[in-house]
Coordinates of C-alpha atoms in Angstrom, one line a residue:
X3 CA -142.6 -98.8 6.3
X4 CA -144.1 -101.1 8.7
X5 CA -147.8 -102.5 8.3
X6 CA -149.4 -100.7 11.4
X7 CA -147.9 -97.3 10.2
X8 CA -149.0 -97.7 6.5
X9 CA -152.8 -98.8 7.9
X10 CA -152.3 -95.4 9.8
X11 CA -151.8 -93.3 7.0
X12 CA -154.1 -95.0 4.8
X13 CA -156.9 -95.1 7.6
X14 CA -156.0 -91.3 7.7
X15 CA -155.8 -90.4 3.6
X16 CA -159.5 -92.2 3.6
X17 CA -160.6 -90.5 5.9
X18 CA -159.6 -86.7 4.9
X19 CA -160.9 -87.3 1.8
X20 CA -163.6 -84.9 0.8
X21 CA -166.9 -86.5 1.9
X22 CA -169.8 -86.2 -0.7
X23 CA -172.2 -88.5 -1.1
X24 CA -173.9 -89.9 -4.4
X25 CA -177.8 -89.3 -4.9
X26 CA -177.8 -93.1 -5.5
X27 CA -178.7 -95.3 -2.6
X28 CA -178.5 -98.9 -2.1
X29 CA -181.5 -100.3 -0.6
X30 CA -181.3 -103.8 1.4
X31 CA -183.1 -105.2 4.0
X32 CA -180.3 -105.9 7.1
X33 CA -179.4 -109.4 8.0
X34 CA -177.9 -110.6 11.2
X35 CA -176.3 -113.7 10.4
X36 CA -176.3 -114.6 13.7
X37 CA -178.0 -117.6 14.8
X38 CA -181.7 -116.6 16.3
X39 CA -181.4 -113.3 15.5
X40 CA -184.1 -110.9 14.4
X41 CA -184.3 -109.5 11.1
X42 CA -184.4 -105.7 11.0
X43 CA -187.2 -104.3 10.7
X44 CA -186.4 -101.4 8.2
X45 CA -184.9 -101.1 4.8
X46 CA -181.1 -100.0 5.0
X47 CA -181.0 -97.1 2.9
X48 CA -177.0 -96.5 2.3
X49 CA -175.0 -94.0 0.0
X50 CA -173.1 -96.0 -2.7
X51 CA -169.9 -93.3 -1.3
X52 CA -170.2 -94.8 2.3
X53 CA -170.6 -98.2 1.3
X54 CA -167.2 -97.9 -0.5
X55 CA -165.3 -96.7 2.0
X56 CA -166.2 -98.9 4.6
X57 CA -165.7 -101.9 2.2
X58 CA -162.3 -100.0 1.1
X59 CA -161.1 -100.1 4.9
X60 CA -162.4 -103.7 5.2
X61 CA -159.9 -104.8 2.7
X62 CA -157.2 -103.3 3.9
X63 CA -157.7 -105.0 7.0
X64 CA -158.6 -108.2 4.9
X65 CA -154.8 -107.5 3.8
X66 CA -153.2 -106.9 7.0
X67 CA -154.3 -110.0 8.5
X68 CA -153.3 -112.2 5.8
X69 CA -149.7 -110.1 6.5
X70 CA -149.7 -111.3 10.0
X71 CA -150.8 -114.5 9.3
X72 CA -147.5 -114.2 7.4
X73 CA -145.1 -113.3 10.0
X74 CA -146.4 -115.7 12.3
X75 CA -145.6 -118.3 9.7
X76 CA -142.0 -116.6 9.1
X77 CA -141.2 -117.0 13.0
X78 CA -141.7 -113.1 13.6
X79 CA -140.8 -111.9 16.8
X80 CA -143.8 -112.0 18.9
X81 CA -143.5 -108.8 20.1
X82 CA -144.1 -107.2 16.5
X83 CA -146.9 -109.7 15.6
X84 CA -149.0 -108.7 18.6
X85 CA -148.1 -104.5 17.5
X86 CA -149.7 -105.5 14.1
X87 CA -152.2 -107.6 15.9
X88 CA -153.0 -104.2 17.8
X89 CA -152.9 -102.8 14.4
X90 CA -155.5 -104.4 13.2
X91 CA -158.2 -104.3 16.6
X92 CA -157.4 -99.9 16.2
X93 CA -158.5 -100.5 12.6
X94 CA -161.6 -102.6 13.1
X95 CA -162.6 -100.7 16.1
X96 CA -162.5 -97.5 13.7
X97 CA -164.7 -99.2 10.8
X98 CA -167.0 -100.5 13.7
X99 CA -167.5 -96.8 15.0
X100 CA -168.2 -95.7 11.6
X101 CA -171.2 -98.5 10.9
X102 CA -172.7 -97.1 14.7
X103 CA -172.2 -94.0 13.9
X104 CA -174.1 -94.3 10.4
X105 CA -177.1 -96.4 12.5
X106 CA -177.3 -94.1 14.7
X107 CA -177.8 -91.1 12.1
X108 CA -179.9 -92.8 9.3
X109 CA -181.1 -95.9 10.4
X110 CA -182.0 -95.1 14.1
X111 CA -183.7 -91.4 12.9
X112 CA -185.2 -93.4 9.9
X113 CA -186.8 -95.3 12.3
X114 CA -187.8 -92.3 14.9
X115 CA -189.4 -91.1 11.7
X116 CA -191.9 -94.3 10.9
X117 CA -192.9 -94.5 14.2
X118 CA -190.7 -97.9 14.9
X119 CA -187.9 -96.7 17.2
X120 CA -188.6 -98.7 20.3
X121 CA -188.0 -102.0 17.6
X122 CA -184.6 -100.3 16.1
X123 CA -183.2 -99.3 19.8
X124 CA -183.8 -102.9 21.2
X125 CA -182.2 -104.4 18.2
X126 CA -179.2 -101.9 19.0
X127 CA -178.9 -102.7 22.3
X128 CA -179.0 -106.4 21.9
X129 CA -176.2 -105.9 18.9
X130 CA -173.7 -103.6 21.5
X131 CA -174.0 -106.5 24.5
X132 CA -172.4 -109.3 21.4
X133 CA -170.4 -106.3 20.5
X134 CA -169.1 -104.8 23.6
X135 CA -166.7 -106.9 25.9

């Protein structure tokens, strides 16, 4: 079986898996790493479940990059590196959709909540124009 079809089916085992989430939540403030960025201005407040399976998707992708990194060094056709290549954006692009998604119905509600929205949406939108092409 070829990379971008076992990604598929893992991407899709993960994510039929029954979703519960733990009464245990991580707590850590958000960084943006990026240089002159602004520090959230909220607590993350995360289930321990949806951590894991984002960091469980990152690794597979983690994975698959190291294997095309390998079939560009074993002279792979071209062709089949860019379809793994592909491979990997569809699977980044998913995990990316999951982290909005979960801002937009915890942290961005959190935030509607305590009054601090207007901070939260401005920090969004400023994130989706370096995320957006």
């Amino acid at each position: 079986m070829n990379g971008s079809n076992r990604l598929a089916e893992e991407s899709l085992a993960s994510s039929q898996q029954a979703e519960h989430t733990h009464h245990h939540h991580l707590d850590h403030e958000h960084t943006d790493h990026t240089p002159g960025a602004v520090k959230s201005v909220h607590p993350h407040v995360h289930s321990e479940e949806s951590m894991r399976r984002i960091v469980n998707r990152l690794s597979r992708i983690e994975g698959h990059i190291r294997g095309v990194k390998t079939m560009v060094q074993q002279n792979t056709p071209c062709p089949d590196v860019l379809l793994q290549i592909a491979a990997v954006r569809g699977a980044l692009d998913k995990v990316a959709r999951i982290v909005l998604d979960e801002h937009l119905t915890e942290c961005i509600a959190r935030a509607s909540e305590n009054g601090n929205i207007d901070v939260e949406i401005e920090q969004l939108k400023a994130a989706l124009d370096r995320f957006l092409p």
